[in-house]
Short mmCIF file of C-alpha atoms (C1' of nucleotides) and ligand atoms in Angstrom, two decimals:
data_model
loop_
_atom_site.label_atom_id
_atom_site.label_comp_id
_atom_site.label_asym_id
_atom_site.label_seq_id
_atom_site.Cartn_x
_atom_site.Cartn_y
_atom_site.Cartn_z
CA MET A 1 -71.49 -51.02 -32.60
CA GLU A 2 -70.04 -54.00 -34.51
CA GLN A 3 -69.27 -53.58 -38.16
CA PRO A 4 -71.21 -55.91 -40.48
CA ARG A 5 -68.63 -58.60 -41.24
CA GLY A 6 -66.16 -57.74 -43.93
CA THR A 7 -66.77 -54.04 -43.63
CA ARG A 8 -64.08 -51.68 -42.46
CA VAL A 9 -63.19 -48.04 -42.54
CA ARG A 10 -61.87 -47.26 -45.97
CA GLY A 11 -58.55 -45.61 -46.60
CA THR A 12 -58.76 -42.68 -48.95
CA ARG A 13 -56.45 -40.15 -50.47
CA GLN A 14 -58.30 -37.39 -48.63
CA ALA A 15 -57.93 -39.00 -45.23
CA SER A 16 -54.16 -39.26 -45.67
CA ALA A 17 -53.95 -35.72 -46.97
CA VAL A 18 -55.68 -34.26 -43.94
CA ALA A 19 -53.59 -36.36 -41.57
CA ALA A 20 -50.42 -35.32 -43.37
CA ALA A 21 -51.32 -31.65 -43.21
CA LEU A 22 -51.92 -31.92 -39.49
CA THR A 23 -48.60 -33.64 -38.98
CA SER A 24 -46.66 -30.97 -40.81
CA LEU A 25 -48.43 -27.89 -39.47
CA PRO A 26 -46.65 -26.73 -36.34
CA GLY A 27 -49.42 -24.85 -34.54
CA PHE A 28 -53.16 -24.77 -34.09
CA CYS A 29 -55.05 -24.17 -37.31
CA SER A 30 -58.67 -23.76 -38.25
CA ALA A 31 -60.41 -26.19 -40.58
CA GLN A 32 -60.42 -23.55 -43.27
CA GLU A 33 -56.70 -22.90 -42.91
CA ILE A 34 -56.05 -26.62 -43.26
CA HIS A 35 -58.27 -26.69 -46.32
CA ALA A 36 -56.33 -23.80 -47.82
CA GLU A 37 -53.02 -25.49 -47.00
CA LEU A 38 -54.14 -28.63 -48.82
CA ARG A 39 -55.04 -26.68 -51.91
CA ARG A 40 -51.70 -24.93 -51.74
CA ARG A 41 -50.09 -28.35 -51.89
CA GLY A 42 -52.12 -29.29 -54.90
CA GLU A 43 -54.33 -31.71 -52.99
CA THR A 44 -57.97 -31.43 -53.90
CA VAL A 45 -60.05 -32.06 -50.82
CA GLY A 46 -63.49 -30.64 -50.20
CA LEU A 47 -63.98 -28.41 -47.20
CA THR A 48 -66.74 -30.70 -45.97
CA THR A 49 -64.35 -33.63 -46.06
CA VAL A 50 -61.76 -31.71 -44.10
CA TYR A 51 -64.33 -30.99 -41.41
CA ARG A 52 -65.44 -34.62 -41.32
CA HIS A 53 -61.93 -35.98 -40.88
CA LEU A 54 -61.06 -33.42 -38.26
CA GLN A 55 -64.12 -34.42 -36.30
CA VAL A 56 -63.28 -38.10 -36.48
CA LEU A 57 -59.65 -37.55 -35.56
CA SER A 58 -60.75 -35.38 -32.69
CA GLU A 59 -63.14 -38.03 -31.36
CA GLN A 60 -60.37 -40.59 -31.59
CA GLY A 61 -58.12 -38.33 -29.58
CA ALA A 62 -55.65 -38.14 -32.44
CA VAL A 63 -55.88 -34.36 -32.55
CA ASP A 64 -56.56 -31.76 -29.91
CA THR A 65 -59.01 -28.94 -30.37
CA ILE A 66 -59.27 -25.54 -28.77
CA ARG A 67 -61.51 -22.59 -29.39
CA ASP A 68 -59.89 -19.31 -30.11
CA PRO A 69 -61.32 -16.15 -28.55
CA SER A 70 -63.58 -15.58 -31.55
CA GLY A 71 -65.15 -18.99 -31.13
CA GLU A 72 -63.49 -20.66 -34.10
CA THR A 73 -62.32 -24.22 -33.54
CA LEU A 74 -58.61 -24.89 -34.05
CA TYR A 75 -56.98 -28.28 -34.51
CA ARG A 76 -53.57 -29.68 -33.83
CA GLN A 77 -51.83 -33.00 -33.75
CA CYS A 78 -50.08 -33.23 -30.42
CA GLY A 79 -46.96 -34.97 -29.30
CA SER A 80 -48.49 -36.39 -26.19
CA THR A 81 -51.62 -38.44 -26.06
CA ALA A 82 -51.93 -37.86 -22.35
CA HIS A 83 -54.17 -35.17 -20.93
CA HIS A 84 -52.61 -31.74 -21.22
CA HIS A 85 -53.38 -28.13 -22.04
CA HIS A 86 -51.96 -25.49 -24.35
CA LEU A 87 -50.32 -22.13 -24.29
CA THR A 88 -50.97 -20.69 -27.72
CA CYS A 89 -49.76 -17.58 -29.54
CA ARG A 90 -52.61 -15.28 -30.49
CA VAL A 91 -50.75 -14.21 -33.63
CA CYS A 92 -49.23 -17.30 -35.21
CA GLY A 93 -50.98 -20.19 -33.49
CA ARG A 94 -47.70 -21.66 -32.32
CA SER A 95 -48.29 -23.51 -29.12
CA VAL A 96 -46.63 -25.21 -26.22
CA GLU A 97 -48.10 -28.25 -24.56
CA VAL A 98 -48.30 -27.73 -20.84
CA GLU A 99 -49.20 -30.08 -18.10
CA GLY A 100 -50.48 -29.10 -14.72
CA ARG A 101 -51.06 -31.52 -11.97
CA VAL A 102 -52.19 -28.71 -9.70
CA VAL A 103 -54.93 -27.63 -12.07
CA GLU A 104 -56.37 -31.12 -12.33
CA GLN A 105 -56.38 -31.48 -8.57
CA TRP A 106 -57.86 -28.04 -8.09
CA ALA A 107 -60.67 -28.82 -10.54
CA GLU A 108 -61.52 -32.05 -8.78
CA LYS A 109 -61.47 -30.49 -5.37
CA VAL A 110 -63.65 -27.55 -6.35
CA ALA A 111 -66.16 -29.82 -8.05
CA ALA A 112 -66.36 -32.15 -5.10
CA GLU A 113 -66.88 -29.30 -2.67
CA ALA A 114 -69.79 -27.99 -4.70
CA GLY A 115 -71.35 -31.42 -5.03
CA PHE A 116 -71.06 -31.44 -8.81
CA THR A 117 -70.43 -34.67 -10.71
CA SER A 118 -69.22 -35.60 -14.21
CA VAL A 119 -67.12 -32.49 -14.17
CA ASP A 120 -65.05 -31.65 -17.20
CA HIS A 121 -62.73 -28.71 -17.55
CA THR A 122 -61.48 -26.32 -20.17
CA VAL A 123 -58.17 -24.64 -19.50
CA GLU A 124 -56.55 -22.61 -22.20
CA LEU A 125 -53.77 -20.06 -22.22
CA PHE A 126 -53.38 -17.47 -24.95
CA GLY A 127 -50.53 -15.03 -25.22
CA LEU A 128 -47.74 -13.78 -27.43
CA CYS A 129 -44.85 -16.05 -28.27
CA PRO A 130 -41.29 -14.65 -28.06
CA ASP A 131 -41.36 -13.84 -31.79
CA HIS A 132 -44.54 -11.81 -31.50
CA ALA A 133 -44.02 -9.97 -28.26
CA ALA A 134 -45.71 -6.58 -28.54
CA MET B 1 -62.85 9.64 -25.43
CA GLU B 2 -64.48 12.74 -23.93
CA GLN B 3 -68.24 13.14 -24.26
CA PRO B 4 -69.36 16.30 -26.06
CA ARG B 5 -70.53 18.56 -23.24
CA GLY B 6 -73.94 17.88 -21.85
CA THR B 7 -74.12 14.43 -23.35
CA ARG B 8 -74.40 11.31 -21.27
CA VAL B 9 -75.30 7.69 -21.63
CA ARG B 10 -79.05 7.68 -21.73
CA GLY B 11 -81.12 5.63 -19.37
CA THR B 12 -83.73 3.67 -21.19
CA ARG B 13 -86.47 1.23 -20.33
CA GLN B 14 -84.65 -1.47 -22.28
CA ALA B 15 -81.38 -1.00 -20.45
CA SER B 16 -83.10 -1.43 -17.10
CA ALA B 17 -85.06 -4.41 -18.34
CA VAL B 18 -81.96 -6.28 -19.45
CA ALA B 19 -80.15 -5.45 -16.23
CA ALA B 20 -83.15 -6.57 -14.19
CA ALA B 21 -83.41 -9.84 -16.04
CA LEU B 22 -79.76 -10.54 -15.40
CA THR B 23 -80.16 -9.77 -11.74
CA SER B 24 -83.07 -12.13 -11.31
CA LEU B 25 -81.81 -15.02 -13.42
CA PRO B 26 -79.82 -17.38 -11.21
CA GLY B 27 -77.55 -19.07 -13.75
CA PHE B 28 -75.81 -18.51 -17.03
CA CYS B 29 -78.17 -17.76 -19.91
CA SER B 30 -77.79 -17.11 -23.58
CA ALA B 31 -78.77 -13.80 -25.14
CA GLN B 32 -81.74 -15.49 -26.74
CA GLU B 33 -82.91 -16.97 -23.46
CA ILE B 34 -82.73 -13.55 -21.87
CA HIS B 35 -84.66 -12.12 -24.77
CA ALA B 36 -87.34 -14.80 -24.33
CA GLU B 37 -87.46 -14.15 -20.59
CA LEU B 38 -88.09 -10.45 -21.20
CA ARG B 39 -90.95 -11.19 -23.55
CA ARG B 40 -92.37 -13.58 -20.98
CA ARG B 41 -92.42 -10.67 -18.55
CA GLY B 42 -94.22 -8.49 -21.02
CA GLU B 43 -91.18 -6.33 -21.71
CA THR B 44 -90.74 -5.53 -25.36
CA VAL B 45 -87.04 -5.42 -26.15
CA GLY B 46 -85.50 -6.19 -29.50
CA LEU B 47 -83.03 -9.03 -29.71
CA THR B 48 -80.46 -6.67 -31.17
CA THR B 49 -80.82 -4.43 -28.17
CA VAL B 50 -80.39 -7.34 -25.79
CA TYR B 51 -77.14 -8.23 -27.53
CA ARG B 52 -75.99 -4.65 -27.42
CA HIS B 53 -76.56 -4.25 -23.70
CA LEU B 54 -74.99 -7.57 -22.89
CA GLN B 55 -71.90 -6.55 -24.79
CA VAL B 56 -71.66 -3.24 -22.99
CA LEU B 57 -72.23 -4.79 -19.58
CA SER B 58 -69.66 -7.41 -20.37
CA GLU B 59 -67.06 -4.81 -21.35
CA GLN B 60 -67.77 -2.95 -18.15
CA GLY B 61 -67.19 -6.10 -16.19
CA ALA B 62 -70.74 -5.97 -14.85
CA VAL B 63 -71.50 -9.43 -16.20
CA ASP B 64 -69.37 -12.47 -16.81
CA THR B 65 -69.45 -14.46 -20.00
CA ILE B 66 -68.59 -18.04 -20.75
CA ARG B 67 -68.93 -20.19 -23.84
CA ASP B 68 -70.85 -23.37 -23.54
CA PRO B 69 -69.55 -26.49 -25.31
CA SER B 70 -71.62 -25.69 -28.40
CA GLY B 71 -69.96 -22.30 -28.74
CA GLU B 72 -72.90 -20.20 -27.62
CA THR B 73 -72.08 -17.28 -25.33
CA LEU B 74 -73.76 -17.27 -21.92
CA TYR B 75 -74.11 -14.30 -19.59
CA ARG B 76 -74.46 -13.91 -15.88
CA GLN B 77 -74.36 -11.17 -13.31
CA CYS B 78 -71.92 -12.27 -10.67
CA GLY B 79 -71.69 -11.56 -6.98
CA SER B 80 -68.03 -10.80 -7.04
CA THR B 81 -66.35 -8.29 -9.28
CA ALA B 82 -62.98 -9.81 -8.57
CA HIS B 83 -61.38 -12.29 -10.95
CA HIS B 84 -62.90 -15.75 -10.61
CA HIS B 85 -64.09 -18.74 -12.59
CA HIS B 86 -67.23 -20.85 -12.78
CA LEU B 87 -68.45 -24.34 -12.23
CA THR B 88 -71.60 -24.59 -14.30
CA CYS B 89 -74.31 -27.23 -14.65
CA ARG B 90 -74.57 -28.52 -18.19
CA VAL B 91 -78.31 -29.01 -17.80
CA CYS B 92 -79.70 -25.99 -16.00
CA GLY B 93 -76.92 -23.42 -16.20
CA ARG B 94 -76.80 -23.04 -12.44
CA SER B 95 -73.30 -22.07 -11.48
CA VAL B 96 -70.94 -21.64 -8.60
CA GLU B 97 -68.30 -18.98 -8.54
CA VAL B 98 -64.95 -20.47 -7.72
CA GLU B 99 -61.66 -18.87 -7.01
CA GLY B 100 -58.32 -20.48 -7.40
CA ARG B 101 -55.13 -18.82 -6.44
CA VAL B 102 -53.20 -21.92 -7.50
CA VAL B 103 -54.54 -21.76 -11.05
CA GLU B 104 -53.57 -18.13 -11.45
CA GLN B 105 -50.08 -18.84 -10.20
CA TRP B 106 -49.77 -21.92 -12.36
CA ALA B 107 -50.78 -19.93 -15.45
CA GLU B 108 -48.24 -17.25 -14.76
CA LYS B 109 -45.46 -19.69 -14.10
CA VAL B 110 -46.13 -21.75 -17.20
CA ALA B 111 -46.30 -18.65 -19.37
CA ALA B 112 -43.07 -17.26 -17.98
CA GLU B 113 -41.23 -20.54 -18.50
CA ALA B 114 -42.28 -20.62 -22.16
CA GLY B 115 -41.29 -17.00 -22.70
CA PHE B 116 -44.82 -15.95 -23.60
CA THR B 117 -46.14 -12.51 -22.70
CA SER B 118 -49.56 -10.86 -22.40
CA VAL B 119 -50.95 -14.19 -21.37
CA ASP B 120 -54.62 -14.51 -20.67
CA HIS B 121 -56.40 -17.62 -19.52
CA THR B 122 -59.72 -19.36 -19.87
CA VAL B 123 -60.69 -21.77 -17.13
CA GLU B 124 -64.16 -23.24 -17.11
CA LEU B 125 -65.69 -26.17 -15.30
CA PHE B 126 -68.83 -27.90 -16.56
CA GLY B 127 -70.60 -30.70 -14.76
CA LEU B 128 -73.89 -31.81 -13.26
CA CYS B 129 -75.27 -30.03 -10.25
CA PRO B 130 -76.66 -32.11 -7.36
CA ASP B 131 -80.18 -31.81 -8.80
CA HIS B 132 -79.13 -33.14 -12.18
CA ALA B 133 -76.74 -35.91 -11.24
CA ALA B 134 -77.02 -38.65 -13.86
"C1'" DC C 1 -63.77 -57.90 -61.82
"C1'" DT C 2 -67.95 -56.51 -59.57
"C1'" DG C 3 -71.29 -55.01 -56.51
"C1'" DA C 4 -72.47 -53.14 -52.05
"C1'" DT C 5 -71.73 -49.21 -49.71
"C1'" DA C 6 -68.41 -45.94 -47.53
"C1'" DA C 7 -66.64 -41.69 -48.74
"C1'" DT C 8 -66.66 -37.45 -51.25
"C1'" DA C 9 -67.87 -32.64 -52.38
"C1'" DG C 10 -70.68 -28.95 -53.97
"C1'" DA C 11 -74.61 -26.64 -52.70
"C1'" DA C 12 -77.93 -25.38 -49.55
"C1'" DA C 13 -79.25 -24.97 -44.75
"C1'" DC C 14 -78.28 -23.55 -40.16
"C1'" DG C 15 -77.77 -20.62 -36.03
"C1'" DA C 16 -75.60 -17.30 -33.34
"C1'" DT C 17 -74.00 -12.90 -33.78
"C1'" DT C 18 -73.23 -8.33 -36.14
"C1'" DA C 19 -74.10 -4.50 -39.43
"C1'" DT C 20 -77.43 -1.39 -41.57
"C1'" DC C 21 -80.36 2.32 -41.25
"C1'" DA C 22 -84.82 4.45 -40.84
"C1'" DT C 23 -87.43 5.58 -36.76
"C1'" DT C 24 -88.12 6.61 -31.84
"C1'" DA C 25 -87.52 8.95 -27.66
"C1'" DC C 26 -84.21 10.78 -23.94
"C1'" DG C 27 -82.87 14.95 -21.79
"C1'" DA C 28 -79.98 19.42 -21.86
"C1'" DG C 29 -80.93 23.96 -22.65
"C1'" DC C 30 -84.21 27.24 -23.03
"C1'" DG D 1 -93.19 22.24 -20.60
"C1'" DC D 2 -91.17 22.44 -25.43
"C1'" DT D 3 -87.51 21.81 -28.94
"C1'" DC D 4 -83.97 19.75 -31.07
"C1'" DG D 5 -79.63 17.18 -31.56
"C1'" DT D 6 -78.46 12.82 -31.17
"C1'" DA D 7 -78.19 8.37 -28.63
"C1'" DA D 8 -80.81 4.33 -28.62
"C1'" DT D 9 -83.83 1.17 -30.71
"C1'" DG D 10 -85.22 -2.78 -33.53
"C1'" DA D 11 -86.70 -4.94 -37.90
"C1'" DT D 12 -84.22 -6.69 -41.55
"C1'" DA D 13 -80.32 -8.21 -43.99
"C1'" DA D 14 -75.70 -9.79 -43.92
"C1'" DT D 15 -71.84 -12.60 -41.96
"C1'" DC D 16 -69.43 -16.71 -41.12
"C1'" DG D 17 -68.10 -21.05 -39.24
"C1'" DT D 18 -70.06 -25.29 -39.36
"C1'" DT D 19 -73.46 -29.05 -40.57
"C1'" DT D 20 -76.75 -31.33 -43.48
"C1'" DC D 21 -78.32 -33.00 -48.00
"C1'" DT D 22 -77.73 -35.74 -51.84
"C1'" DA D 23 -76.11 -37.25 -56.14
"C1'" DT D 24 -71.82 -39.09 -57.58
"C1'" DT D 25 -67.42 -41.51 -57.08
"C1'" DA D 26 -64.18 -44.76 -55.38
"C1'" DT D 27 -62.79 -48.47 -52.18
"C1'" DC D 28 -62.24 -53.23 -51.32
"C1'" DA D 29 -64.13 -58.02 -49.84
"C1'" DG D 30 -65.50 -61.85 -52.26
ZN1 ZN E 1 -46.42 -16.11 -32.45
ZN1 ZN E 2 -56.64 -30.61 -17.44
ZN1 ZN E 3 -78.49 -28.47 -12.91
ZN1 ZN E 4 -58.21 -17.08 -13.38
#
DNA sequence: CTGATAATAGAAACGATTATCATTACGAGC
DNA sequence: GCTCGTAATGATAATCGTTTCTATTATCAG
């Protein structure tokens, strides 16, 4: 797990570009949308590279990921680094970070009662934001 | 929406086979696993047809669907037709139907506070069943 | 500056799902 | 039972997000 001495993760133009895009984009976006946004800004970053950085950032906990109803993965840089969930607009991707103590407790209780261990949970809310109410 | 007179949904060997497989399989399975199971039983049903029936059954509410962490869709015939969620084993797919009034209320409250409408929720629990505890 | 190697990016591969469409077979009406 | 319109089937091809491959480029410690 230790880096061979003198070796470190390299800083590249592409890494900063992806991070910057995530910082400026307000809602959840797909990798391809982020790629398109970068090109719009004149940044040349390969789609593969965008995917790779998103994966790394996600593993580091620097960005949150959700899966939209079609199965596509969406990414977003969140304000809080603590555990939380999202209420996301189906139309524009705008999202609100929500926290729910009750849900966490409910999940733990249910898991314990069933004798399951290493239980993880997925809780996602999708709806229409005030601007996109039907 | 009205059927032309005298026309009805036709009962076919394949429809029964898929339904039967779902009834006998204890946990969540992918379309491809169900297809393999049918072949194992000697039933000849095309993969396309399996997908088609699963989709119909799912729309009818006759089977529940979840998405495993890799994004694959899993199907299961549930005991209850009422709204509920699942606690599923990551290894064998065995699952427990769980109900949580608190989660439903929490979702509604959170959505209302944020001014979102038409809010739907996804709540899934994945863990290790007693037989597969690490 | 230089060399070892991390990072990049286009292309090809992948895998689940869906669309196409020629063929099969259910079943309502006789 | 037989016929016929048409729903259902299923092999194949297409789709699409994502990952893998690999030759090339660029970073940075020494
Ligand atoms: Zn919106
Ligand atoms: Zn949570
Ligand atoms: Zn298990
Ligand atoms: Zn619910």
